[in-house]
Every structure is written in structure tokens, then in C-alpha cells.
């Protein structure tokens, strides 16, 4: 804000400038300048300030100011939670988000496994069995309290229940649903409110081709993955106006990890 008016003596005036934002000083700045102006700086007909000479005086005065600043608030480090960290996709996600500057929380059932991956990316390791709803709720309460609000949720959990009606039980079907859809539902309930409050966030889900079509041997697995895909579509269409991006990525093929190499040695 600039304010200038001609003075009573010799046509002199006082310029007052309030500087509201000064990012280069690392904080909020308020400064007041008093600059005497000669008659040469005023329009002889209107008494208005002539811009060019005034600008030069202002630049000179600002360069001599000693400005007191308030410390800037620290920049919040974004948080990415990888649920289902293992030697394949999960660890690759953890490494990538750590490289991008995120504080990464690695989650798995095994404390020993999760600690190793968390140490690798200088992240935080936590354990959780996603088939237990109360553990999923407690997990995200702990993440929020100890690390911060979740910006990115990476749901890389899947069941390995394969077979047909004669080889799998109802418990197997329940397991496929709990890991792929029910656990994701509870996790989304836990993180979406903060994402909306912060103006955005992302939920990225590792899907499978079985979510699009079932084939022999995927009676339970396909059902769980199809439920997961439908849930992801609903979440995406519901929360995109709030800046929450939901994506399901279909992985159509084996992942190069020890388990896959043992099944397919050639």
C-alpha cells in the first residue's frame, strides 16, 4: 500500500509503505518508510506524486532498511503410507516416495520385515494385520499422532487365495474380501477426512487383472479384487471435487521377486 500527500512546507510530502509479504526475508515483514519529496516530484497542476523519481527514491530507501522479521513456519513434510511392504512392489513404492522427499511409513504384518524396509528408506515402520478392522483404525491414529496427516495412501495388500469351489472355503473368500476391500474401506475412512481438510491427497491401489474378469483358480481372488476396484471407482468419483485422487493400477503379470522366481524358475 502506498500513500503520499504534499506537505505544507515547500511542497514536501511523506510516503508510507506497508510491506505485507516478503518471502525473501523468510517471514512476514511490516516496514514504514518516510521519504521527503521535493517540489520536483509533484505535478505542478494537480499536486500528485510523479511516479518515476518516487520509484527511484523508494528503491534506494528500501535497500537501506533494517527489517525485523518473524520466523517463517516450518514446511510440513508430506507423509506417504505404504501398506503391504514387501520385496516387490511395496519396497519399490517406499523407495520412490522417499526419493521424492516424503516421510515414508512402511506397514506389514512382520515387525522384522517392516523394520528392514523402513531403515532402508529412513522411514518409520509399523505393523498391522489388515484383516482386523481395529488394527487398521489404530494404525492410522498412530501415524497421525506420531508422523502427521497422511498425504498419500498406497494400498499394496492382496490375498493369495487361489482355487475353485472344491478347494477353498468361505473363510478363503472372506480373507480375499477383507484384505482387498474391507481393509481399504477402513483405511480410506481414516485418511480421507484429513486429505479433504488439507485440500487434497492421493490413494493409490495395487489392483489385478482378476478385478476385470475371473478365470479358473481365481474364484475368491477375483471376487475380492473386483470389490476393491468398485470401491476405488466409488471413492474416486465421490472425493475428486475435494482434491482427493484415487487410482487403481492393474498389474497384469508376475512381479520379479523371490516368490515369483520360485514358482516360475524359467
Short mmCIF file of C-alpha atoms in Angstrom, two decimals:
data_model
loop_
_atom_site.label_atom_id
_atom_site.label_comp_id
_atom_site.label_asym_id
_atom_site.label_seq_id
_atom_site.Cartn_x
_atom_site.Cartn_y
_atom_site.Cartn_z
CA UNK A 1 0.00 0.00 0.00
CA UNK A 2 1.41 3.42 -0.97
CA UNK A 3 0.14 6.71 0.42
CA UNK A 4 1.55 10.13 -0.43
CA UNK A 5 0.39 13.68 0.09
CA UNK A 6 2.06 17.05 -0.41
CA UNK A 7 3.32 18.66 2.78
CA UNK A 8 2.73 22.20 3.97
CA UNK A 9 6.33 23.31 3.79
CA UNK A 10 7.95 23.77 0.41
CA UNK A 11 5.72 21.23 -1.26
CA UNK A 12 7.32 18.33 0.68
CA UNK A 13 5.35 15.11 1.27
CA UNK A 14 5.62 11.87 3.21
CA UNK A 15 5.39 8.40 1.61
CA UNK A 16 4.34 5.48 3.82
CA UNK A 17 4.71 1.95 2.58
CA UNK A 18 3.42 -1.16 4.31
CA UNK A 19 5.16 -4.27 3.12
CA UNK A 20 2.91 -7.27 3.91
CA UNK A 21 4.78 -10.19 2.36
CA UNK A 22 8.48 -10.59 1.81
CA UNK A 23 9.32 -14.23 1.08
CA UNK A 24 13.00 -13.45 0.57
CA UNK A 25 13.24 -12.41 4.21
CA UNK A 26 11.77 -15.77 5.29
CA UNK A 27 8.76 -14.37 7.11
CA UNK A 28 6.15 -11.63 7.38
CA UNK A 29 7.54 -8.10 7.26
CA UNK A 30 5.99 -4.77 8.13
CA UNK A 31 8.07 -1.68 7.46
CA UNK A 32 7.34 2.04 7.44
CA UNK A 33 9.28 4.47 5.27
CA UNK A 34 9.27 8.24 5.45
CA UNK A 35 10.71 9.77 2.30
CA UNK A 36 10.93 13.55 1.83
CA UNK A 37 9.92 14.61 -1.66
CA UNK A 38 10.96 17.82 -3.34
CA UNK A 39 8.70 20.00 -5.46
CA UNK A 40 10.22 18.29 -8.48
CA UNK A 41 8.38 15.08 -7.52
CA UNK A 42 4.96 16.75 -7.68
CA UNK A 43 2.79 17.57 -10.67
CA UNK A 44 2.55 21.42 -10.69
CA UNK A 45 -1.11 21.31 -11.75
CA UNK A 46 -2.56 18.56 -9.55
CA UNK A 47 0.00 18.14 -6.75
CA UNK A 48 0.07 14.37 -7.44
CA UNK A 49 3.30 12.39 -6.94
CA UNK A 50 5.34 11.88 -10.11
CA UNK A 51 5.97 8.12 -10.36
CA UNK A 52 9.46 7.70 -11.78
CA UNK A 53 11.52 9.87 -9.38
CA UNK A 54 9.49 8.49 -6.48
CA UNK A 55 10.20 4.91 -7.52
CA UNK A 56 13.95 5.58 -7.53
CA UNK A 57 13.77 7.09 -4.03
CA UNK A 58 11.74 4.14 -2.79
CA UNK A 59 14.23 1.59 -4.13
CA UNK A 60 17.09 3.46 -2.51
CA UNK A 61 15.29 3.68 0.84
CA UNK A 62 14.26 0.02 0.91
CA UNK A 63 17.84 -1.07 0.26
CA UNK A 64 18.91 0.74 3.46
CA UNK A 65 16.19 -0.65 5.71
CA UNK A 66 16.91 -2.84 8.68
CA UNK A 67 13.84 -5.08 8.73
CA UNK A 68 12.71 -7.18 11.67
CA UNK A 69 11.15 -10.47 10.60
CA UNK A 70 9.04 -13.12 12.25
CA UNK A 71 10.35 -16.68 11.76
CA UNK A 72 8.58 -18.49 8.93
CA UNK A 73 6.57 -21.55 9.83
CA UNK A 74 8.46 -24.78 9.02
CA UNK A 75 7.38 -26.52 5.86
CA UNK A 76 5.42 -29.69 6.64
CA UNK A 77 6.98 -32.80 5.16
CA UNK A 78 4.42 -34.84 3.26
CA UNK A 79 3.58 -38.31 4.53
CA UNK A 80 3.20 -41.45 2.42
CA UNK A 81 1.98 -44.69 3.99
CA UNK A 82 2.76 -47.93 2.15
CA UNK A 83 0.50 -50.70 3.45
CA UNK A 84 1.86 -54.05 2.34
CA UNK A 85 5.61 -53.53 2.15
CA UNK A 86 7.48 -56.49 0.72
CA UNK A 87 10.37 -57.31 -1.60
CA UNK A 88 8.42 -56.41 -4.75
CA UNK A 89 6.03 -53.52 -5.40
CA UNK A 90 5.81 -52.38 -1.77
CA UNK A 91 9.53 -51.75 -1.32
CA UNK A 92 9.74 -50.09 -4.74
CA UNK A 93 6.95 -47.68 -3.74
CA UNK A 94 8.68 -46.92 -0.44
CA UNK A 95 11.97 -46.14 -2.18
CA UNK A 96 10.35 -43.93 -4.80
CA UNK A 97 8.35 -41.81 -2.38
CA UNK A 98 11.34 -41.47 -0.07
CA UNK A 99 13.37 -40.26 -3.06
CA UNK A 100 10.66 -37.67 -3.77
CA UNK A 101 11.06 -36.26 -0.27
CA UNK A 102 8.16 -37.89 1.55
CA UNK A 103 8.27 -39.16 5.10
CA UNK A 104 7.50 -42.82 4.40
CA UNK A 105 5.67 -45.13 6.79
CA UNK A 106 6.19 -48.80 5.93
CA UNK A 107 3.47 -51.20 7.08
CA UNK A 108 3.46 -55.00 7.11
CA UNK A 109 2.46 -57.84 9.44
CA UNK A 110 6.04 -58.84 10.23
CA UNK A 111 7.89 -56.47 12.55
CA UNK A 112 11.27 -57.77 11.39
CA UNK A 113 10.40 -57.28 7.72
CA UNK A 114 8.93 -53.84 8.16
CA UNK A 115 11.90 -52.61 10.19
CA UNK A 116 14.34 -53.61 7.46
CA UNK A 117 12.43 -51.76 4.75
CA UNK A 118 11.82 -48.71 6.93
CA UNK A 119 15.52 -48.47 7.81
CA UNK A 120 16.42 -48.64 4.11
CA UNK A 121 14.37 -45.52 3.31
CA UNK A 122 14.98 -43.72 6.64
CA UNK A 123 11.27 -44.12 7.30
CA UNK A 124 9.02 -45.36 10.06
CA UNK A 125 7.98 -48.99 10.42
CA UNK A 126 4.63 -50.10 11.83
CA UNK A 127 2.85 -53.46 11.93
CA UNK A 128 -0.77 -54.19 11.11
CA UNK A 129 -2.98 -57.12 10.14
CA UNK A 130 -5.40 -55.50 7.70
CA UNK A 131 -7.97 -58.26 8.18
CA UNK A 132 -8.54 -56.85 11.66
CA UNK A 133 -10.50 -53.63 11.38
CA UNK A 134 -9.50 -52.32 14.79
CA UNK A 135 -5.82 -52.72 13.90
CA UNK A 136 -6.31 -50.67 10.72
CA UNK A 137 -8.03 -47.91 12.70
CA UNK A 138 -5.31 -47.93 15.36
CA UNK A 139 -2.60 -47.86 12.67
CA UNK A 140 -3.78 -44.58 11.16
CA UNK A 141 -4.42 -43.00 14.54
CA UNK A 142 -0.82 -43.77 15.39
CA UNK A 143 0.50 -42.48 12.06
CA UNK A 144 -1.36 -39.19 12.50
CA UNK A 145 -0.18 -38.77 16.09
CA UNK A 146 3.48 -39.76 15.57
CA UNK A 147 4.21 -38.75 11.97
CA UNK A 148 1.44 -36.49 10.70
CA UNK A 149 -1.62 -36.39 8.48
CA UNK A 150 -1.44 -38.80 5.55
CA UNK A 151 -0.99 -37.21 2.12
CA UNK A 152 -0.63 -40.42 0.13
CA UNK A 153 -2.01 -43.87 0.97
CA UNK A 154 -0.56 -46.73 -1.06
CA UNK A 155 -2.65 -49.88 -0.60
CA UNK A 156 -0.48 -52.76 -1.78
CA UNK A 157 -2.23 -55.56 0.09
CA UNK A 158 -3.62 -58.66 -1.57
CA UNK A 159 -4.66 -62.17 -0.63
CA UNK A 160 -3.12 -65.27 -2.13
CA UNK A 161 -6.31 -67.31 -2.02
CA UNK A 162 -6.49 -69.29 -5.25
CA UNK A 163 -8.64 -72.26 -6.16
CA UNK A 164 -12.19 -73.22 -7.04
CA UNK A 165 -15.33 -74.15 -5.11
CA UNK A 166 -13.94 -77.53 -4.18
CA UNK A 167 -10.59 -76.31 -2.85
CA UNK A 168 -11.35 -73.09 -0.99
CA UNK A 169 -13.69 -72.41 1.89
CA UNK A 170 -15.90 -69.50 2.83
CA UNK A 171 -13.05 -68.37 5.08
CA UNK A 172 -10.89 -68.07 1.98
CA UNK A 173 -13.49 -65.89 0.30
CA UNK A 174 -13.72 -63.75 3.44
CA UNK A 175 -9.93 -63.35 3.51
CA UNK A 176 -9.87 -62.16 -0.10
CA UNK A 177 -12.59 -59.61 0.64
CA UNK A 178 -11.07 -58.43 3.93
CA UNK A 179 -7.60 -57.76 2.53
CA UNK A 180 -8.64 -56.23 -0.77
CA UNK A 181 -11.82 -54.30 0.02
CA UNK A 182 -12.78 -54.18 3.69
CA UNK A 183 -9.33 -53.13 4.91
CA UNK A 184 -9.10 -50.49 2.17
CA UNK A 185 -12.53 -49.15 3.15
CA UNK A 186 -11.45 -48.68 6.79
CA UNK A 187 -8.13 -47.12 5.73
CA UNK A 188 -9.94 -44.65 3.44
CA UNK A 189 -12.31 -43.73 6.27
CA UNK A 190 -9.22 -42.95 8.36
CA UNK A 191 -7.30 -40.77 5.89
CA UNK A 192 -9.84 -39.02 3.65
CA UNK A 193 -11.06 -36.51 6.29
CA UNK A 194 -7.54 -35.08 6.71
CA UNK A 195 -6.96 -35.10 2.95
CA UNK A 196 -10.11 -33.04 2.45
CA UNK A 197 -9.09 -30.67 5.24
CA UNK A 198 -5.64 -30.17 3.68
CA UNK A 199 -7.10 -29.60 0.22
CA UNK A 200 -6.06 -32.85 -1.42
CA UNK A 201 -4.34 -36.21 -1.26
CA UNK A 202 -3.96 -39.49 -3.11
CA UNK A 203 -5.00 -43.09 -2.60
CA UNK A 204 -3.18 -45.47 -4.92
CA UNK A 205 -4.22 -49.12 -5.01
CA UNK A 206 -2.40 -52.11 -6.46
CA UNK A 207 -5.07 -53.92 -8.46
CA UNK A 208 -5.10 -57.01 -10.64
CA UNK A 209 -6.49 -58.23 -13.94
CA UNK A 210 -8.77 -60.52 -11.94
CA UNK A 211 -10.74 -57.39 -10.96
CA UNK A 212 -11.92 -57.21 -14.58
CA UNK A 213 -12.58 -60.88 -15.27
CA UNK A 214 -12.45 -64.13 -13.36
CA UNK A 215 -10.84 -67.28 -14.66
CA UNK A 216 -10.37 -70.79 -13.27
CA UNK A 217 -8.49 -70.69 -9.99
CA UNK A 218 -9.49 -67.12 -9.06
CA UNK A 219 -12.91 -67.80 -7.54
CA UNK A 220 -12.08 -65.95 -4.30
CA UNK A 221 -9.25 -63.75 -5.54
CA UNK A 222 -11.26 -62.28 -8.42
CA UNK A 223 -14.22 -61.58 -6.16
CA UNK A 224 -12.02 -59.68 -3.69
CA UNK A 225 -10.23 -57.70 -6.40
CA UNK A 226 -13.49 -56.84 -8.17
CA UNK A 227 -14.91 -55.49 -4.91
CA UNK A 228 -11.72 -53.46 -4.45
CA UNK A 229 -11.98 -51.98 -7.94
CA UNK A 230 -15.62 -50.99 -7.48
CA UNK A 231 -14.78 -49.39 -4.13
CA UNK A 232 -11.93 -47.43 -5.75
CA UNK A 233 -14.21 -46.16 -8.53
CA UNK A 234 -16.80 -45.01 -6.00
CA UNK A 235 -14.18 -43.23 -3.86
CA UNK A 236 -12.68 -41.54 -6.92
CA UNK A 237 -16.00 -40.16 -8.14
CA UNK A 238 -17.07 -39.10 -4.67
CA UNK A 239 -13.97 -37.22 -3.50
CA UNK A 240 -12.31 -35.81 -6.61
CA UNK A 241 -14.10 -32.44 -6.11
CA UNK A 242 -12.20 -32.19 -2.79
CA UNK A 243 -8.85 -32.78 -4.48
CA UNK A 244 -8.57 -36.42 -3.38
CA UNK A 245 -7.21 -38.53 -6.24
CA UNK A 246 -7.98 -42.26 -6.17
CA UNK A 247 -6.28 -44.59 -8.65
CA UNK A 248 -6.28 -48.35 -9.05
CA UNK A 249 -3.36 -49.70 -11.07
CA UNK A 250 -3.86 -53.10 -12.66
CA UNK A 251 -0.70 -55.19 -12.55
CA UNK A 252 -1.16 -57.76 -15.31
CA UNK A 253 1.68 -60.18 -14.74
CA UNK A 254 4.13 -61.51 -12.17
CA UNK A 255 6.42 -59.24 -10.16
CA UNK A 256 10.12 -60.04 -10.22
CA UNK A 257 10.60 -61.16 -6.63
CA UNK A 258 11.77 -64.31 -4.87
CA UNK A 259 8.28 -65.80 -4.57
CA UNK A 260 7.64 -65.43 -8.31
CA UNK A 261 11.05 -66.85 -9.19
CA UNK A 262 10.37 -69.97 -7.13
CA UNK A 263 7.04 -70.55 -8.90
CA UNK A 264 8.46 -69.74 -12.35
CA UNK A 265 12.15 -70.65 -12.30
CA UNK A 266 12.40 -70.47 -16.08
#
